[in-house]
Coordinates of C-alpha atoms in Angstrom, one line a residue:
M1 CA 51.3 80.9 82.6
A2 CA 54.3 78.3 82.0
V3 CA 54.2 75.8 78.9
P4 CA 53.5 72.3 79.9
G5 CA 56.0 70.0 79.5
G6 CA 56.1 66.9 77.7
V7 CA 54.4 63.7 78.5
I8 CA 55.4 60.4 77.4
V9 CA 52.7 57.8 75.9
T10 CA 54.0 54.2 75.3
G11 CA 51.6 52.1 73.1
A12 CA 50.6 55.4 71.5
G13 CA 50.5 54.2 67.9
G14 CA 46.5 53.0 68.1
G15 CA 43.6 52.2 70.2
I16 CA 43.6 53.4 73.7
G17 CA 47.2 55.1 73.6
A18 CA 47.0 56.8 70.8
A19 CA 43.2 58.4 72.0
V20 CA 45.7 59.7 75.4
A21 CA 48.3 61.0 73.2
K22 CA 45.8 63.1 71.5
C23 CA 43.9 63.8 74.1
V24 CA 46.8 65.1 76.3
A25 CA 48.1 66.9 73.7
A26 CA 45.3 69.0 72.8
A27 CA 45.7 69.7 76.6
G28 CA 48.8 71.5 75.9
Y29 CA 51.2 69.0 76.6
G30 CA 54.3 67.9 74.0
V31 CA 54.1 64.0 73.6
V32 CA 56.4 61.6 72.9
V33 CA 54.3 58.6 70.9
S34 CA 56.7 55.7 71.8
D35 CA 55.2 52.9 69.5
L36 CA 57.3 49.7 68.2
G37 CA 54.2 49.4 65.6
V38 CA 54.0 45.3 66.1
S39 CA 51.5 43.7 66.2
V40 CA 49.4 42.5 68.9
D41 CA 51.5 39.3 69.0
G42 CA 54.5 41.3 69.1
H43 CA 56.0 40.7 65.4
D44 CA 56.1 42.8 62.4
P45 CA 57.7 46.3 63.6
D46 CA 56.5 49.1 61.3
R47 CA 57.8 52.7 62.2
Q48 CA 54.8 54.6 60.5
V49 CA 52.7 53.6 62.6
A50 CA 53.9 56.1 65.3
E51 CA 55.1 58.8 63.0
S52 CA 51.1 58.7 61.3
V53 CA 49.5 59.9 65.4
V54 CA 52.8 62.6 65.6
E55 CA 51.5 63.8 62.3
E56 CA 47.8 64.1 63.4
I57 CA 48.3 65.8 66.6
R58 CA 50.6 68.1 65.1
A59 CA 47.6 69.3 61.9
R60 CA 45.6 69.7 64.9
G61 CA 48.5 72.7 66.1
G62 CA 50.1 69.7 69.1
R63 CA 53.8 69.2 70.0
A64 CA 54.7 65.4 69.4
V65 CA 57.7 63.6 68.4
A66 CA 57.9 59.9 67.9
H67 CA 60.2 57.2 69.2
Q68 CA 60.3 53.9 67.8
H69 CA 62.7 51.3 70.3
D70 CA 61.4 48.7 72.2
V71 CA 60.8 49.5 76.1
V72 CA 62.3 46.3 76.9
S73 CA 65.4 47.5 76.2
F74 CA 66.7 49.0 79.7
D75 CA 68.3 51.6 77.5
A76 CA 66.0 52.6 74.7
A77 CA 63.1 53.1 78.1
A78 CA 66.6 55.5 79.1
D79 CA 66.6 57.0 75.3
L80 CA 62.8 58.1 75.6
V81 CA 62.9 59.8 79.0
R82 CA 66.4 61.8 77.6
R83 CA 64.0 62.4 74.6
A84 CA 61.1 63.8 75.8
V85 CA 63.0 66.6 78.3
E86 CA 65.4 67.0 75.1
E87 CA 62.3 68.1 73.3
F88 CA 60.0 69.6 75.8
G89 CA 62.0 70.7 78.7
S90 CA 61.0 68.8 81.3
L91 CA 58.8 65.4 82.0
D92 CA 55.7 66.0 83.1
G93 CA 53.9 62.7 82.7
L94 CA 54.6 58.9 82.0
V95 CA 51.7 56.7 80.4
T96 CA 52.1 53.0 79.7
C97 CA 49.8 51.7 77.4
H98 CA 51.7 49.3 75.2
G99 CA 51.6 45.5 75.3
I100 CA 51.0 42.6 73.6
L101 CA 49.1 39.0 73.9
R102 CA 49.8 35.5 73.6
E103 CA 46.8 33.3 74.7
R104 CA 47.6 30.0 76.0
M105 CA 45.6 28.1 78.4
I106 CA 48.6 27.4 81.3
F107 CA 49.0 23.6 80.7
N108 CA 49.6 24.3 77.2
M109 CA 52.1 27.9 77.1
A110 CA 55.4 27.4 76.1
E111 CA 58.2 29.4 77.5
D112 CA 58.8 32.1 75.6
E113 CA 54.7 32.9 75.3
W114 CA 55.4 33.8 79.3
D115 CA 58.4 35.1 78.6
S116 CA 57.6 37.6 76.3
V117 CA 54.3 38.6 77.8
V118 CA 56.1 39.6 81.4
A119 CA 58.7 41.2 79.7
V120 CA 57.2 43.2 77.7
H121 CA 54.3 44.3 80.0
L122 CA 55.8 44.2 83.5
K123 CA 60.1 44.8 82.6
G124 CA 58.6 47.0 80.0
T125 CA 56.8 48.9 82.4
F126 CA 59.2 48.8 84.8
N127 CA 62.1 50.2 82.1
C128 CA 60.1 53.4 81.8
V129 CA 58.9 54.2 85.5
R130 CA 62.5 53.5 86.4
F131 CA 64.1 56.3 84.4
A132 CA 60.7 58.6 84.9
T133 CA 61.2 58.4 88.5
E134 CA 64.7 59.3 88.0
Q135 CA 64.1 62.8 86.0
M136 CA 61.0 63.4 88.1
R137 CA 62.6 62.8 91.6
R138 CA 65.1 65.5 90.3
Q139 CA 62.3 67.8 89.1
R140 CA 60.5 67.2 92.1
S141 CA 57.1 66.9 90.1
G142 CA 55.7 64.4 87.5
S143 CA 52.7 62.4 87.3
I144 CA 52.9 58.4 86.4
V145 CA 49.8 56.3 85.1
L146 CA 50.3 52.5 84.4
L147 CA 47.7 51.1 82.4
S148 CA 46.5 47.6 84.3
S149 CA 43.8 45.2 83.3
A150 CA 40.8 43.0 84.9
A151 CA 42.8 40.1 83.8
G152 CA 45.4 41.3 86.8
L153 CA 43.1 41.7 89.2
E154 CA 40.6 39.1 88.7
G155 CA 42.5 36.5 86.0
S156 CA 42.0 35.7 82.8
P157 CA 41.6 31.4 81.8
A158 CA 43.9 31.7 78.9
Q159 CA 46.1 34.7 79.7
A160 CA 47.8 33.0 82.8
N161 CA 51.3 35.5 81.0
Y162 CA 49.2 38.6 80.9
A163 CA 47.1 38.5 83.7
A164 CA 50.3 37.8 86.1
A165 CA 52.3 40.8 84.3
K166 CA 49.2 43.2 84.8
A167 CA 49.2 42.3 88.6
G168 CA 52.5 42.9 88.8
V169 CA 51.8 46.3 87.0
V170 CA 49.7 47.3 90.6
G171 CA 51.9 46.5 92.6
L172 CA 54.9 48.1 91.0
A173 CA 52.5 51.5 90.8
Q174 CA 51.8 50.7 94.6
S175 CA 55.3 50.7 95.5
T176 CA 56.6 53.8 93.3
A177 CA 53.5 55.7 94.6
L178 CA 55.2 55.1 98.2
A179 CA 58.6 55.6 96.8
M180 CA 57.7 59.0 95.2
G181 CA 54.9 61.1 97.5
R182 CA 57.8 62.9 99.1
Y183 CA 59.1 64.1 95.6
G184 CA 55.7 65.8 94.9
V185 CA 55.1 62.7 92.1
N186 CA 51.8 61.0 92.0
V187 CA 51.7 57.1 90.6
N188 CA 47.9 55.7 89.4
V189 CA 46.6 52.7 87.9
V190 CA 44.0 52.7 85.4
V191 CA 42.4 49.5 84.1
P192 CA 40.4 50.5 80.8
S193 CA 37.9 48.7 79.1
A194 CA 37.1 49.6 75.5
A195 CA 36.7 47.8 72.0
T196 CA 40.3 47.7 70.8
R197 CA 43.0 45.5 68.6
M198 CA 43.1 43.1 71.7
T199 CA 39.7 42.8 72.6
S200 CA 38.7 41.9 69.0
R201 CA 40.7 38.6 69.6
L202 CA 38.2 37.7 72.4
S203 CA 36.2 34.3 72.3
D204 CA 32.7 34.9 71.1
R205 CA 31.5 33.5 74.8
M206 CA 34.2 36.6 76.8
Q207 CA 32.8 39.2 74.2
A208 CA 29.4 38.5 75.0
S209 CA 30.0 38.5 79.2
R210 CA 31.2 42.5 78.0
P211 CA 28.7 44.8 79.1
D212 CA 28.0 47.2 76.0
A213 CA 29.8 50.0 77.9
E214 CA 32.8 48.1 78.0
R215 CA 32.4 47.7 74.0
Q216 CA 32.9 51.8 73.1
G217 CA 35.6 53.6 72.5
P218 CA 38.4 54.9 75.0
E219 CA 37.4 58.5 75.2
L220 CA 36.8 58.6 78.9
I221 CA 39.8 56.4 79.4
A222 CA 41.6 59.6 77.8
E223 CA 40.0 62.1 79.4
L224 CA 40.8 59.9 83.1
I225 CA 44.3 59.9 82.6
R226 CA 44.6 63.8 81.8
V227 CA 42.8 64.3 84.6
L228 CA 45.6 62.3 86.6
L229 CA 48.2 63.9 85.2
D230 CA 47.0 67.3 86.4
P231 CA 49.2 68.9 88.8
A232 CA 45.9 69.7 90.5
N233 CA 45.4 66.4 91.2
R234 CA 49.1 65.0 92.5
H235 CA 47.1 64.3 96.0
I236 CA 45.3 61.0 94.5
T237 CA 48.3 58.6 94.1
G238 CA 48.3 55.0 94.7
Q239 CA 44.9 54.2 93.4
T240 CA 43.1 52.2 90.8
F241 CA 40.7 53.3 88.7
T242 CA 38.6 52.0 85.9
A243 CA 37.0 53.8 82.9
A244 CA 34.7 51.7 80.6
G245 CA 32.1 53.5 78.5
R246 CA 30.9 56.4 80.6
R247 CA 31.4 54.6 83.8
L248 CA 34.1 55.3 86.1
A249 CA 34.9 53.4 89.3
R250 CA 37.7 52.9 91.8
W251 CA 39.3 49.4 93.0
E252 CA 39.4 49.1 97.2
P253 CA 43.6 47.6 97.8
P254 CA 43.6 43.8 98.9
Q255 CA 43.3 43.7 102.7
E256 CA 42.4 40.8 105.0
Q257 CA 38.9 40.0 105.4
E258 CA 38.7 37.7 108.0
S259 CA 40.6 36.1 110.8
V260 CA 41.1 33.9 113.1
R261 CA 43.3 33.4 116.1
L262 CA 44.5 29.5 116.8
A263 CA 45.5 27.8 120.4
D264 CA 48.8 27.9 121.4
E265 CA 48.4 23.9 120.3
F266 CA 46.8 23.1 117.2
T267 CA 45.8 20.1 114.9
Y268 CA 45.6 19.9 111.2
S269 CA 41.7 19.3 112.1
D270 CA 41.6 22.9 113.6
V271 CA 43.6 24.6 110.9
T272 CA 41.0 22.5 108.7
D273 CA 38.1 23.9 110.4
A274 CA 39.4 27.3 110.6
V275 CA 39.8 28.1 106.5
R276 CA 36.5 25.4 105.4
R277 CA 34.2 27.1 107.9
R278 CA 35.4 30.6 109.8
L279 CA 37.1 32.0 107.4
G280 CA 35.0 30.9 104.5
A281 CA 36.1 31.6 100.6
T282 CA 34.6 34.6 98.5
P283 CA 34.5 32.7 94.5
L284 CA 36.6 34.8 92.2
R285 CA 33.5 36.7 90.4
R286 CA 35.0 35.9 86.7
F287 CA 33.7 32.3 87.5
A288 CA 29.8 33.3 87.4
A289 CA 31.0 36.2 84.7
L290 CA 32.4 33.5 82.4
G291 CA 29.9 30.9 83.1
L292 CA 33.2 29.1 84.5
P293 CA 33.0 25.3 86.5
T294 CA 34.5 25.3 89.9
P295 CA 36.2 22.2 91.8
A296 CA 33.0 20.1 93.4
E297 CA 33.2 19.9 97.1
S298 CA 34.6 16.1 97.9
D299 CA 32.7 13.3 99.1
H300 CA 35.5 11.5 100.1
Q301 CA 36.6 11.4 104.2
T302 CA 39.3 14.6 104.2
M303 CA 42.4 14.0 105.4
D304 CA 42.6 14.9 108.9
T305 CA 39.6 11.9 109.4
L306 CA 42.2 9.6 108.2
G307 CA 45.3 11.3 110.0
V308 CA 47.0 12.8 107.7
G309 CA 48.9 16.0 109.2
D310 CA 48.7 15.4 112.7
G311 CA 51.9 12.8 113.1
T312 CA 50.0 10.2 113.0

């Protein structure tokens, strides 16, 4: 039986990433432990963070090397893939667990707070996927698992930067799944929920809204990712899964729910009626989950009764 090749795990210096690295190493893969060792907000890099996970894997008889460069760098991501192939002969998998948080309400968010979070989560993930897919296309095999977040699928009031980037990761995964299927490569998303240093920063209200099962460790997340990396499951692609506590779930891709066809000649009033009454609206689930208010329906006259929008 052939010895498994390498798996890159970014953000593998702690939390979910470290759990994934140890899990796939125990399954026989060689692991590139990629972590710059920064704080949650992206400061104070520490090279020992990745090295300590490598040492732990090796102490258990596993194969691992450290990579301590910033995945936001295009060249660093190329080097990351090169290192995996040089060390382990092939690139069997890529798992992206890296990330930072810089929380602020959207109306107070600074440009750098937006740019830095989007760069790490979205551009950093693209960089890794770009070079991993190049290698996997040559091999005609491989698995990619990208971590997103419930914030990317359902929103988060003080994390517009993080939510936008994580939504982008889902789009990147689906696009890449379509592009790489012909080469025997599957691409999936995992939306994890576990107690980590990132979730410890949540407000008391947001912490209280999380079910107990979603405050447990990352063991199921790591095992799910190992399943998705398994060559026996390459037919599973373009999917988004949740792992929380001991609960697994799959998300349905966004799709049209209601449809209305208007007459060839339509008015503002017709469109208003279609939007307000015929199509309807499904409130974001997190309004209720977080106890957030929604805008009240106006008691004033609508614009169509005032003649606005019909050219009058």
